[in-house]
Coordinates of C-alpha atoms and ligand atoms in Angstrom, one line a residue:
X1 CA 120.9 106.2 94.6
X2 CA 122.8 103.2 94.9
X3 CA 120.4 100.2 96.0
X4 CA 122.6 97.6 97.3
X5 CA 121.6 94.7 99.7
X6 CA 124.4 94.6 102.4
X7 CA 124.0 91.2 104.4
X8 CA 126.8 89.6 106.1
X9 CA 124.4 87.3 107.8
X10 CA 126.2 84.0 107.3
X11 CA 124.6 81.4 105.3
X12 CA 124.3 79.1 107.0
X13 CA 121.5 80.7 108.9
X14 CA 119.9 80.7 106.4
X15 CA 119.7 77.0 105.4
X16 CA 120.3 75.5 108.4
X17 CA 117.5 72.9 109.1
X18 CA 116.3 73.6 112.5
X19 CA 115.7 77.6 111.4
X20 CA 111.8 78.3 109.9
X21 CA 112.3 79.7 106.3
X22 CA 109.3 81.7 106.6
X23 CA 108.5 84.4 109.1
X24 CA 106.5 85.6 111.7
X25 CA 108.1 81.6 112.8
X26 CA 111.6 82.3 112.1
X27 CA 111.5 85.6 114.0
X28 CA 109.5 83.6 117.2
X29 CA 112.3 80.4 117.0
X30 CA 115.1 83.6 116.9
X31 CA 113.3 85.2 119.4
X32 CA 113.0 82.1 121.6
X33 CA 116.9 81.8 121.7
X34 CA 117.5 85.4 123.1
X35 CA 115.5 84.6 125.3
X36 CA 117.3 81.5 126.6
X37 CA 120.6 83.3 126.5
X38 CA 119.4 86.6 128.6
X39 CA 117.6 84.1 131.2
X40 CA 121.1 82.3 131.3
X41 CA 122.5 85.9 132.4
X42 CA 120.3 86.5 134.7
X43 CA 120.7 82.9 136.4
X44 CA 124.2 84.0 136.8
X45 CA 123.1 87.2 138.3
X46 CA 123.3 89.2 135.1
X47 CA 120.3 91.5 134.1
X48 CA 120.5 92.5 130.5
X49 CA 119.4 96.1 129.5
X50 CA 118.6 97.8 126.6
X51 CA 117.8 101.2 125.6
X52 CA 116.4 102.8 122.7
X53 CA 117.4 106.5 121.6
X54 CA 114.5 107.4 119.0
X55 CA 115.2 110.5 116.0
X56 CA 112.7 111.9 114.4
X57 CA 108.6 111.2 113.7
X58 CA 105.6 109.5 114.6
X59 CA 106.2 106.6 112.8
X60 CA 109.5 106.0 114.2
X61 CA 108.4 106.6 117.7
X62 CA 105.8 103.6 117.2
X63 CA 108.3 101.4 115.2
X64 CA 110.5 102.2 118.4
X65 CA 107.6 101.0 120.9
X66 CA 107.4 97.9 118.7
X67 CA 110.8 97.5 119.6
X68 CA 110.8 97.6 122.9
X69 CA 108.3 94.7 123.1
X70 CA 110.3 92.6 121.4
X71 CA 113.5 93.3 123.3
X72 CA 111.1 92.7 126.6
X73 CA 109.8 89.5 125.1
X74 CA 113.6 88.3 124.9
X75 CA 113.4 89.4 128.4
X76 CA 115.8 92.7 128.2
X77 CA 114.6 95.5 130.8
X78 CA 114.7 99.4 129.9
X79 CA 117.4 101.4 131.3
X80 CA 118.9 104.7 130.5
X81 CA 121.4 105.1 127.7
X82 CA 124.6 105.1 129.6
X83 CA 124.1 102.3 131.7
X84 CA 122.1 99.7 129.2
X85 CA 124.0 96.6 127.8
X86 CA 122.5 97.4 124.4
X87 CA 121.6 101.0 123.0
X88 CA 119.5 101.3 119.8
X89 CA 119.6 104.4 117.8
X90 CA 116.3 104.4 115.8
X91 CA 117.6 107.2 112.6
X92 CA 116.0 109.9 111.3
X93 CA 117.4 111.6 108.5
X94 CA 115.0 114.5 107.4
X95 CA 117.2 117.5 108.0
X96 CA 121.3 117.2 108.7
X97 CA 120.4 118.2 112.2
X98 CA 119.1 114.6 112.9
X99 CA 122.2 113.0 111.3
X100 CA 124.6 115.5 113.8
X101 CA 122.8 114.3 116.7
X102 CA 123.4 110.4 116.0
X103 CA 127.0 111.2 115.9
X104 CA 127.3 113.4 118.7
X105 CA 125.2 110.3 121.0
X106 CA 128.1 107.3 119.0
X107 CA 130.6 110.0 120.2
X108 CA 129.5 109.8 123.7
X109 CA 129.2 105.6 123.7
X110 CA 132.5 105.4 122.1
X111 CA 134.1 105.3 126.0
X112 CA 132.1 103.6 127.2
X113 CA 131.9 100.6 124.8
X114 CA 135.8 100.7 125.1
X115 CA 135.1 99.8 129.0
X116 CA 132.3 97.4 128.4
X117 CA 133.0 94.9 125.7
X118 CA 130.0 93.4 126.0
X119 CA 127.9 96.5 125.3
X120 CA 126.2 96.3 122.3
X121 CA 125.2 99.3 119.9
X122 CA 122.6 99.2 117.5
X123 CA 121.6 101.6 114.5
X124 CA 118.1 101.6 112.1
X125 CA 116.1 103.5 111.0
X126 CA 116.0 106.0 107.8
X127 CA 120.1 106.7 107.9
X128 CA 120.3 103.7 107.5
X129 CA 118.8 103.5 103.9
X130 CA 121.3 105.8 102.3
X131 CA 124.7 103.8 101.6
X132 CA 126.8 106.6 101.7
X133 CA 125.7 106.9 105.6
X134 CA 126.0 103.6 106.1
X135 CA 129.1 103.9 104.6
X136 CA 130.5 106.5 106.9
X137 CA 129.5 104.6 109.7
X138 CA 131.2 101.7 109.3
X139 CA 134.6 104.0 108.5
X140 CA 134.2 106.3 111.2
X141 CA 132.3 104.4 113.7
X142 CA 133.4 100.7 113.9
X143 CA 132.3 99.6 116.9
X144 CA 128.7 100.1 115.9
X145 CA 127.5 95.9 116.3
X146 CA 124.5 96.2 114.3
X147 CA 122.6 98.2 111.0
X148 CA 119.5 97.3 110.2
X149 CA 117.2 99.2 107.8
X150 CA 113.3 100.3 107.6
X151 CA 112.1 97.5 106.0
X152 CA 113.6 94.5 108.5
X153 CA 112.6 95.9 111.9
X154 CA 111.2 92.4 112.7
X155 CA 114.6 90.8 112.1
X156 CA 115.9 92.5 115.4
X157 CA 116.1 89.2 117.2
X158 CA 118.1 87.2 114.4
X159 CA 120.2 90.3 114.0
X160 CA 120.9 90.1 117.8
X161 CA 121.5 86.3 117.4
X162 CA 124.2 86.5 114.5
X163 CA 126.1 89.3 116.5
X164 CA 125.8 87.4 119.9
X165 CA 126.8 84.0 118.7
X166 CA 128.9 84.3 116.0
X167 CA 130.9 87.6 117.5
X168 CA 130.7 90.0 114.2
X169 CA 129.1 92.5 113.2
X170 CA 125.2 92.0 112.2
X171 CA 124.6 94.4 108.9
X172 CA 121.4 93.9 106.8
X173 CA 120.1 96.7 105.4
X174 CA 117.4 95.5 102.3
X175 CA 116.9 98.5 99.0
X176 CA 113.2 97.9 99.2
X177 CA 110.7 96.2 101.2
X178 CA 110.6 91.8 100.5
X179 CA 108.1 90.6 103.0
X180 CA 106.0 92.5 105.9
X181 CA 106.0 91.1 109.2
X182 CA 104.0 93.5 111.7
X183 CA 105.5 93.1 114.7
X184 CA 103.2 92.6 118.0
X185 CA 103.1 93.1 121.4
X186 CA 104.6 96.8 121.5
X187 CA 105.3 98.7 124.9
X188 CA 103.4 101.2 124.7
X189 CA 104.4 104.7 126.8
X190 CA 100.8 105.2 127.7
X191 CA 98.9 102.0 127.7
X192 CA 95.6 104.2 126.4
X193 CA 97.1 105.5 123.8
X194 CA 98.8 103.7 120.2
X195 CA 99.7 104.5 117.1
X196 CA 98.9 102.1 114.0
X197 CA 100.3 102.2 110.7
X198 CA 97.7 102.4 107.9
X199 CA 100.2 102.8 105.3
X200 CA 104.2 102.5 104.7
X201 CA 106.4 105.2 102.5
X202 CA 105.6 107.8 100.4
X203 CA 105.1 108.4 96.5
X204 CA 104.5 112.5 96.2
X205 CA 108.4 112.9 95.8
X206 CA 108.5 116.5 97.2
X207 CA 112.0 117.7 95.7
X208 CA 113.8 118.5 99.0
X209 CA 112.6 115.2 100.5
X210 CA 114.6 112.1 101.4
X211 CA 111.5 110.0 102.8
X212 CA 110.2 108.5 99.5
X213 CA 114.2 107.3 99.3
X214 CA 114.2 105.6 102.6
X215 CA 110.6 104.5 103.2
X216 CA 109.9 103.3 99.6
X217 CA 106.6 103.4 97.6
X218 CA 103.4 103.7 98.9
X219 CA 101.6 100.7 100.3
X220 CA 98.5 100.5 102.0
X221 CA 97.4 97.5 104.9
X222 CA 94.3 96.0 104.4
X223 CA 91.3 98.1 106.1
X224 CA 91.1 93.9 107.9
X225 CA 94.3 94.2 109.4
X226 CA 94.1 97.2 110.4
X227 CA 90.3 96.9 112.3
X228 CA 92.1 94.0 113.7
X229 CA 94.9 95.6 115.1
X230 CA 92.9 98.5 116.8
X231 CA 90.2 96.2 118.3
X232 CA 93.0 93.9 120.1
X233 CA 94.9 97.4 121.1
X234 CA 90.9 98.6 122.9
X235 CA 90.9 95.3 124.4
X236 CA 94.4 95.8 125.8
X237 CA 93.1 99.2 127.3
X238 CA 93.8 101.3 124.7
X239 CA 91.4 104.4 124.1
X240 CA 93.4 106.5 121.6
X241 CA 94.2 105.4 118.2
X242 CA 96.7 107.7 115.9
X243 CA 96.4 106.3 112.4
X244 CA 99.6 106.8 110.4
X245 CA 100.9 107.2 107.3
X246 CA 103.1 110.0 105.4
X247 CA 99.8 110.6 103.5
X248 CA 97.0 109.5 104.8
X249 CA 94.8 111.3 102.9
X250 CA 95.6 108.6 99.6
X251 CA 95.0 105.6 101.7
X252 CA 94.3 102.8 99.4
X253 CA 96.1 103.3 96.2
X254 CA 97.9 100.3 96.6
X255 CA 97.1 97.2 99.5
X256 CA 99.6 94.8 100.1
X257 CA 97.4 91.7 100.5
X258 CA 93.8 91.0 99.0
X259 CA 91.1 92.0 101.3
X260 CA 87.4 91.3 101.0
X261 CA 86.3 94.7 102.0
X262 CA 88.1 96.0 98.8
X263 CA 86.4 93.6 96.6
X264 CA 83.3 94.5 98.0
X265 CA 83.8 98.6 98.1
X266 CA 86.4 99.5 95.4
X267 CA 86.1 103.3 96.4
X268 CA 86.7 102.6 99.8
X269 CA 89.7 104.9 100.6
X270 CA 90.3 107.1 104.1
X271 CA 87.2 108.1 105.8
X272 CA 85.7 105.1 105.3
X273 CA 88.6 103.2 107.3
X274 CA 88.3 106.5 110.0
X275 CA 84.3 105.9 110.0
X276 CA 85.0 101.9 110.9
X277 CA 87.6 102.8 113.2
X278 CA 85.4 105.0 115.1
X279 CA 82.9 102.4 115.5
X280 CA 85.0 99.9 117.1
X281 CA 83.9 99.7 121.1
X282 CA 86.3 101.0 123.4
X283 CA 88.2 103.6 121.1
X284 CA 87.4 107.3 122.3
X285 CA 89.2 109.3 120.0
X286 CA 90.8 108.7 116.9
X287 CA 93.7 111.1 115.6
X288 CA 95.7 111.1 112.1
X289 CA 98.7 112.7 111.1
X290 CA 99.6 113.6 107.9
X291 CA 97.8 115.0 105.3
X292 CA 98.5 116.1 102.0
X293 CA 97.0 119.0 101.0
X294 CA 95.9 117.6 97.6
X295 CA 94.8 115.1 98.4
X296 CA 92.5 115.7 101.4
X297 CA 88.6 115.7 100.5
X298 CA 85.6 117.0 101.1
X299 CA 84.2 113.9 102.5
X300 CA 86.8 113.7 104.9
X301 CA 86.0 116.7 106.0
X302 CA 82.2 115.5 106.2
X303 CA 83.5 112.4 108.1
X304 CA 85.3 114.5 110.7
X305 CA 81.8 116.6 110.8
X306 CA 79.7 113.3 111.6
X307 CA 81.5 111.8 113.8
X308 CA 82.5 113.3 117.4
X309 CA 85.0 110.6 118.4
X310 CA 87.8 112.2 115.4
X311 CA 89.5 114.3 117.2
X312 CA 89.7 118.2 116.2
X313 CA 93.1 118.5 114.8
X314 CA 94.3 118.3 111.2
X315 CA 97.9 118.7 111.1
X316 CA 98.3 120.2 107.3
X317 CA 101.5 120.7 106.1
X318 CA 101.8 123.7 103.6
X319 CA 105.9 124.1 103.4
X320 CA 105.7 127.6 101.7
X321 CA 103.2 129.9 100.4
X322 CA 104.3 131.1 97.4
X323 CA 102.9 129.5 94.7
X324 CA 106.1 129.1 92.7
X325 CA 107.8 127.5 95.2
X326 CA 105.5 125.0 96.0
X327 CA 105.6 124.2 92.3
X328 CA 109.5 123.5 92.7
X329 CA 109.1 121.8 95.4
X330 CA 106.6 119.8 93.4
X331 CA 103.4 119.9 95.9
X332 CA 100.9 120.3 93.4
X333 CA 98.6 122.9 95.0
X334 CA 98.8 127.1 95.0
X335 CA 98.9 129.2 97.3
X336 CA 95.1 129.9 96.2
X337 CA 94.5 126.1 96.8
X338 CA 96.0 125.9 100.4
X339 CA 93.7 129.3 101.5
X340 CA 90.3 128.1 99.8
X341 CA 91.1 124.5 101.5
X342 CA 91.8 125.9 105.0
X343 CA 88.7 128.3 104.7
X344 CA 86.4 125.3 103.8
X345 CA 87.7 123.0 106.7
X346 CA 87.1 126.3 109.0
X347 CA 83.8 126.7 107.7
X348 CA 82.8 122.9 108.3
X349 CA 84.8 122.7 111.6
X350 CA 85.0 125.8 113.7
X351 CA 86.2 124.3 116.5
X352 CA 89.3 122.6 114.8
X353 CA 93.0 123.0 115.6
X354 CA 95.2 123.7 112.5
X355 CA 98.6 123.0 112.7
X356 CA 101.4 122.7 110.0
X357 CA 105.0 122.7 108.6
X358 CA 106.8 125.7 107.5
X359 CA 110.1 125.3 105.6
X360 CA 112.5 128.7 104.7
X361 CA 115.2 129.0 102.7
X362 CA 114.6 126.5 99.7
X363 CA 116.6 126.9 96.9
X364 CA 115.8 130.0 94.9
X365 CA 113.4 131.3 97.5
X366 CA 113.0 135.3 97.4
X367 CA 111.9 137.9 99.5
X368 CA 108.9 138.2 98.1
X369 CA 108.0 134.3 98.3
X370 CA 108.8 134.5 101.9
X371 CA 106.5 137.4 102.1
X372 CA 103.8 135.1 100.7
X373 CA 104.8 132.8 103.6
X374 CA 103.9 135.0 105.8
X375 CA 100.6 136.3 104.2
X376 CA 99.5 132.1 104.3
X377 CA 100.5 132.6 107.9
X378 CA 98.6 135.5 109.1
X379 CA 95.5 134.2 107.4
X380 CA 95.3 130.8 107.4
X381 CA 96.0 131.5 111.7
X382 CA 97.2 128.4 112.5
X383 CA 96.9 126.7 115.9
X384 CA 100.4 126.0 115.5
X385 CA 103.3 125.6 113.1
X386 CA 106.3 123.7 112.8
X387 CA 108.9 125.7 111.1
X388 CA 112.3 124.2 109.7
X389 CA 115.3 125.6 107.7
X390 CA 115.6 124.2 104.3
X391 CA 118.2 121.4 104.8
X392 CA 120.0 119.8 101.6
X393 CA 119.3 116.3 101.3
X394 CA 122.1 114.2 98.9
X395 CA 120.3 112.4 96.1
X396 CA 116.7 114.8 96.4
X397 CA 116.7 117.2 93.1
X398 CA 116.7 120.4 95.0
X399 CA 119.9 119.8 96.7
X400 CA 121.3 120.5 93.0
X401 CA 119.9 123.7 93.1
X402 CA 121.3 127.0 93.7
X403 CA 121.2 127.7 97.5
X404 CA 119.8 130.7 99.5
X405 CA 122.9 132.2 101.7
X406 CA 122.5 131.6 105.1
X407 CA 122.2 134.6 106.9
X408 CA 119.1 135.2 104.5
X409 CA 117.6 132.2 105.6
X410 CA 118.1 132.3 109.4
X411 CA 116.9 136.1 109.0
X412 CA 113.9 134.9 107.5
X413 CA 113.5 131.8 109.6
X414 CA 113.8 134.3 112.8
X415 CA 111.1 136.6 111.6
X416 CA 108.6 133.6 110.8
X417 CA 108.8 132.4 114.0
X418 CA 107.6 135.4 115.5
X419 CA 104.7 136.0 113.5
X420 CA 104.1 132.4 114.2
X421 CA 104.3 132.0 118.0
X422 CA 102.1 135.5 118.0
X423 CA 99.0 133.8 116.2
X424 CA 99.9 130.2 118.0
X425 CA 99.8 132.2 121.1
X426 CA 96.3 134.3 120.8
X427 CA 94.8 131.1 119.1
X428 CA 95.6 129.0 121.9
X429 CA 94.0 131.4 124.3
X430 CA 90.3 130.8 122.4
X431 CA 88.9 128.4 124.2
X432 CA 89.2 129.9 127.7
X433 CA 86.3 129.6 129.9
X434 CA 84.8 126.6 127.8
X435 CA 84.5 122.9 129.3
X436 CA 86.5 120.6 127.1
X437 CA 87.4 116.4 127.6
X438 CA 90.6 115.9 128.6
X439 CA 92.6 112.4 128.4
X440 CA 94.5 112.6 131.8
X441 CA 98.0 111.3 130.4
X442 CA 100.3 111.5 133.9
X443 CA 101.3 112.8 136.8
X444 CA 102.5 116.3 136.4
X445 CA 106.4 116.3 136.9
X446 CA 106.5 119.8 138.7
X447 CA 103.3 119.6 140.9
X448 CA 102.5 116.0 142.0
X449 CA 98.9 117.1 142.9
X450 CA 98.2 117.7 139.2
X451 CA 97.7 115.9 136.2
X452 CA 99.0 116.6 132.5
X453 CA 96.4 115.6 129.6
X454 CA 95.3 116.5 126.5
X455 CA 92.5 117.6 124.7
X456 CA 91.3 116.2 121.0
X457 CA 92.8 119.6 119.9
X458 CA 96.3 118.6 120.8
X459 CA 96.5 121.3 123.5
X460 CA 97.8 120.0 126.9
X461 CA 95.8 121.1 130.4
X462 CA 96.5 121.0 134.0
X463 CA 94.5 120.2 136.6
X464 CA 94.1 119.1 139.9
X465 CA 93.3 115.2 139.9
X466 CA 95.1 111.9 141.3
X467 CA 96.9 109.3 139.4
X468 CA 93.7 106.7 139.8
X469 CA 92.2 109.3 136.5
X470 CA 95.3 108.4 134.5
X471 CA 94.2 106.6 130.9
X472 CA 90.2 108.2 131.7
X473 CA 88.7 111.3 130.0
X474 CA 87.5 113.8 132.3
X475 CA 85.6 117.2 131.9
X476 CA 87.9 120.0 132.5
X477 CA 87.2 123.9 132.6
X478 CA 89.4 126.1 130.8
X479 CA 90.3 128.4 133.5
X480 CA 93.3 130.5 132.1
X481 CA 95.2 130.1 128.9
X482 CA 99.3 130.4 129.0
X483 CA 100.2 130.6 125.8
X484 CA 100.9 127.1 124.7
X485 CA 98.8 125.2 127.4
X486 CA 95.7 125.7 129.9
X487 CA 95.5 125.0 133.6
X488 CA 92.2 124.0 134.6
X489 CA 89.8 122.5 137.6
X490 CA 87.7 119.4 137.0
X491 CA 83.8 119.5 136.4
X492 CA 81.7 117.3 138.4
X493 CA 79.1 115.4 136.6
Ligands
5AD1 N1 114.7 120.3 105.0 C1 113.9 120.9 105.9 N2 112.7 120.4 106.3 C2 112.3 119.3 105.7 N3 111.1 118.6 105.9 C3 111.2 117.5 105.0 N4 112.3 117.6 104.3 C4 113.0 118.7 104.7 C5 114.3 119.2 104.3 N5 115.0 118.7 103.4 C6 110.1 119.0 106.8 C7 108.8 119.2 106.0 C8 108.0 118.1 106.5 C9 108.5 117.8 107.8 C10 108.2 116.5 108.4 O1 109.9 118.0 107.7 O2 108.2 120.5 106.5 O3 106.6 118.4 106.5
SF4_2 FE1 108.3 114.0 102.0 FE2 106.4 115.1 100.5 FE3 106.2 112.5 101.0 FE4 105.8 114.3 102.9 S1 104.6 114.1 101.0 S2 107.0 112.4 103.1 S3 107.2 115.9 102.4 S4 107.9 113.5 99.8

């Protein structure tokens, strides 16, 4: 893949003596003079708004809330797409579906920009580290003002600056990470809730995957910086943490700064960093997302055992079931493998939800590996799965791989689904007439005398309740199941 820098940031920016050299001080002094200019608008009556459209996963849903606190820092205030003064497109580029849908939304814009010069229109994310995309873009959408990558997120306000100031486009888009800046002071959508990165890209180089491409090699935070995050995010309110990475599971192959703890505890790897989260004051329930199947442990399993506060999900992707497919697809584990692990997590932890990622139609899949699919599926019961068509992604090795035909693959992909929503659906319905702890998350949109939370398993509840419970965990009964969700009343304590 071609690993260019494009910057068109003008030099002078870069030498010019009042501007730090060195962040987190250059973003703050770029920072600083957004600010000035949006308080000018609004002095002459002139509110600026921004909105950000987020593709795609976890970890681009948090980089989005990072986002959003720094736009609000500047002193931009959220509005809805149409009517904001400068829309972001945060990319994902997993499957081509994701890729569509940015189009189809510049599509829509494109009139809109034409009647409002000023507006603004911003694109990062994971497109944006493949050069051919980038490429395309500039072709076929020109009035796009800004690309930025995954690596620069925290250069948002200087990006801003160059394309305010000096009227051109702002393009930087760096082939591998140069310095990390974490950004602080996200807005959060629920202020109890946060996710925090433990860990950037991905080194497992599953053949049909373009994330190791865009999100680089695997690199770990300091267990420091990360205790540190999540006890100024419980002093802020927050009683959920979501620890992220694409693989949690080998947390601590390779930290990006010295850290004493390392020094002192060379085997320190993930459930020792879940055990210290857990102990922090204020954090209720800690969740992770994802986990490689080879490389989840025993001890992790004994961690989640010992300690009630990790919550009883594991989210395990398994792609396919047949053996020889996963060997194609380079996963390193059999279909033996994935039963034997998901029988001894069972066994451990009978109460937990297992959910996971299904993918049909990779190249050279046959009947009878799609039968083994479905064999996985109807024993390993899972709480839930998320199933996707193979997609072909430029510059991964399978997409030079002889193709299944379509209408094989959507047949297939149809009758997954429903062997998959059948066990999803009875599974859900287990826990009916229990008690479990719900975190009340909001109002419920249809019925205003309810409220909408979830439990550690993922599942969401309704029940009666008013807005003052909101961010609290409360005892709920499991009245009646519906499939996907439980309605509920309250237990007093
Ligand atoms: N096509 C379809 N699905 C994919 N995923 C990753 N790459 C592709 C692809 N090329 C799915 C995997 C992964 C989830 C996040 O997305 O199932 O677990
Ligand atoms: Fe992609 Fe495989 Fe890495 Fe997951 S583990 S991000 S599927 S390469």
């Amino acid at each position: 893949m071609d690993q260019r820098i494009i910057s068109n940031i003008p030099e002078e920016y870069h030498v010019a003596e009042d501007i730090p050299v060195t962040e987190p001080e250059r973003q703050a002094f770029f920072l600083e003079r957004i600010h000035t200019y949006v308080e000018q608008n609004r002095a002459e009556g002139r509110s600026l708004r921004y909105a950000i459209v987020t593709f795609g996963c976890q970890m681009n849903a948090y980089d989005s809330e990072r986002m959003k606190g720094l736009l609000e820092q500047m002193g931009y205030e959220e509005a809805p797409e149409e009517e904001a003064d400068l829309v972001i497109f945060n990319t994902c580029t997993v499957r081509e579906n994701a890729n569509q849908r940015l189009y189809g939304h510049l599509g829509q814009l494109k009139p809109l920009k034409q009647q409002n010069r000023n507006m603004i229109i911003g694109i990062c994310g994971c497109m944006m580290q493949q050069p051919e995309i980038v490429a395309y873009i500039r072709k076929s959408f020109s009035f796009v003002d800004i690309l930025f990558g995954t690596y620069n997120l925290h250069r948002l306000p200087e990006l801003l600056y160059v394309r305010l100031y000096e009227e051109k486009h702002a393009i930087e888009i760096l082939p591998e990470p140069k310095e990390h800046v974490e950004i602080k002071g996200a807005k959060r959508k629920f202020p109890f809730k946060s996710g925090v990165n433990i860990m950037y890209g991905c080194n497992n180089f599953c053949t049909y995957c373009i994330v190791p491409y865009v999100r680089g090699r695997e690199r770990s935070r300091t267990p420091e910086d990360i205790l540190k995050d999540v006890r100024s995010l419980a002093e802020d309110g927050v009683r959920e943490i979501m620890l992220l990475g694409q693989n949690v599971n080998s947390y601590g192959t390779n930290f990006m700064e010295p850290s004493e703890i390392i020094a002192a505890n060379p085997e320190y790897s993930f459930p020792e960093l879940l055990e210290d989260v857990c102990q922090l004051p204020g954090i209720d329930r800690v969740r992770f997302m994802t986990s490689h199947p080879k490389d989840l442990s025993d001890r992790l399993i004994q961690v989640i055992q010992r300690n009630p506060k990790i919550c009883r999900h594991i989210h395990l992707p398994m792609q396919s079931g047949s053996t020889e497919v996963l060997r194609k697809m380079n996963r390193r584990y059999t279909k033996e493998q994935y039963l034997a692990l998901v029988e001894r997590i069972r066994a451990s932890l009978p109460d937990i939800s297992l959910t996971t990622d299904i993918m049909v139609g990779f190249p050279g899949e046959t009947e009878e590996d799609f039968q083994d699919t479905l064999d996985v599926v109807r024993k390993a019961e899972f709480d839930q799965a998320y199933t996707f068509i193979y997609s072909r992604r430029t510059g991964t090795p399978a997409a030079e791989w002889e193709q299944v035909p379509d209408d094989v693959v959507k047949d297939r992909f149809n009758r997954l689904l429903e062997v998959v929503n059948e066990i999803a659906h009875r599974r859900c319905g287990r826990f009916e007439g229990t008690t479990a702890e719900v975190l009340a998350e909001e109002q419920n949109a249809q019925d205003p005398g309810l409220l909408t939370g979830r439990m550690g398993n993922n599942l969401l509840v309704h029940f009666p309740g008013d807005p003052s419970q909101i961010g609290t965990m409360v005892q709920v009964s499991l009245t009646k199941a519906h499939g996907f969700y439980y309605t509920g009343e309250p237990v007093k304590v």
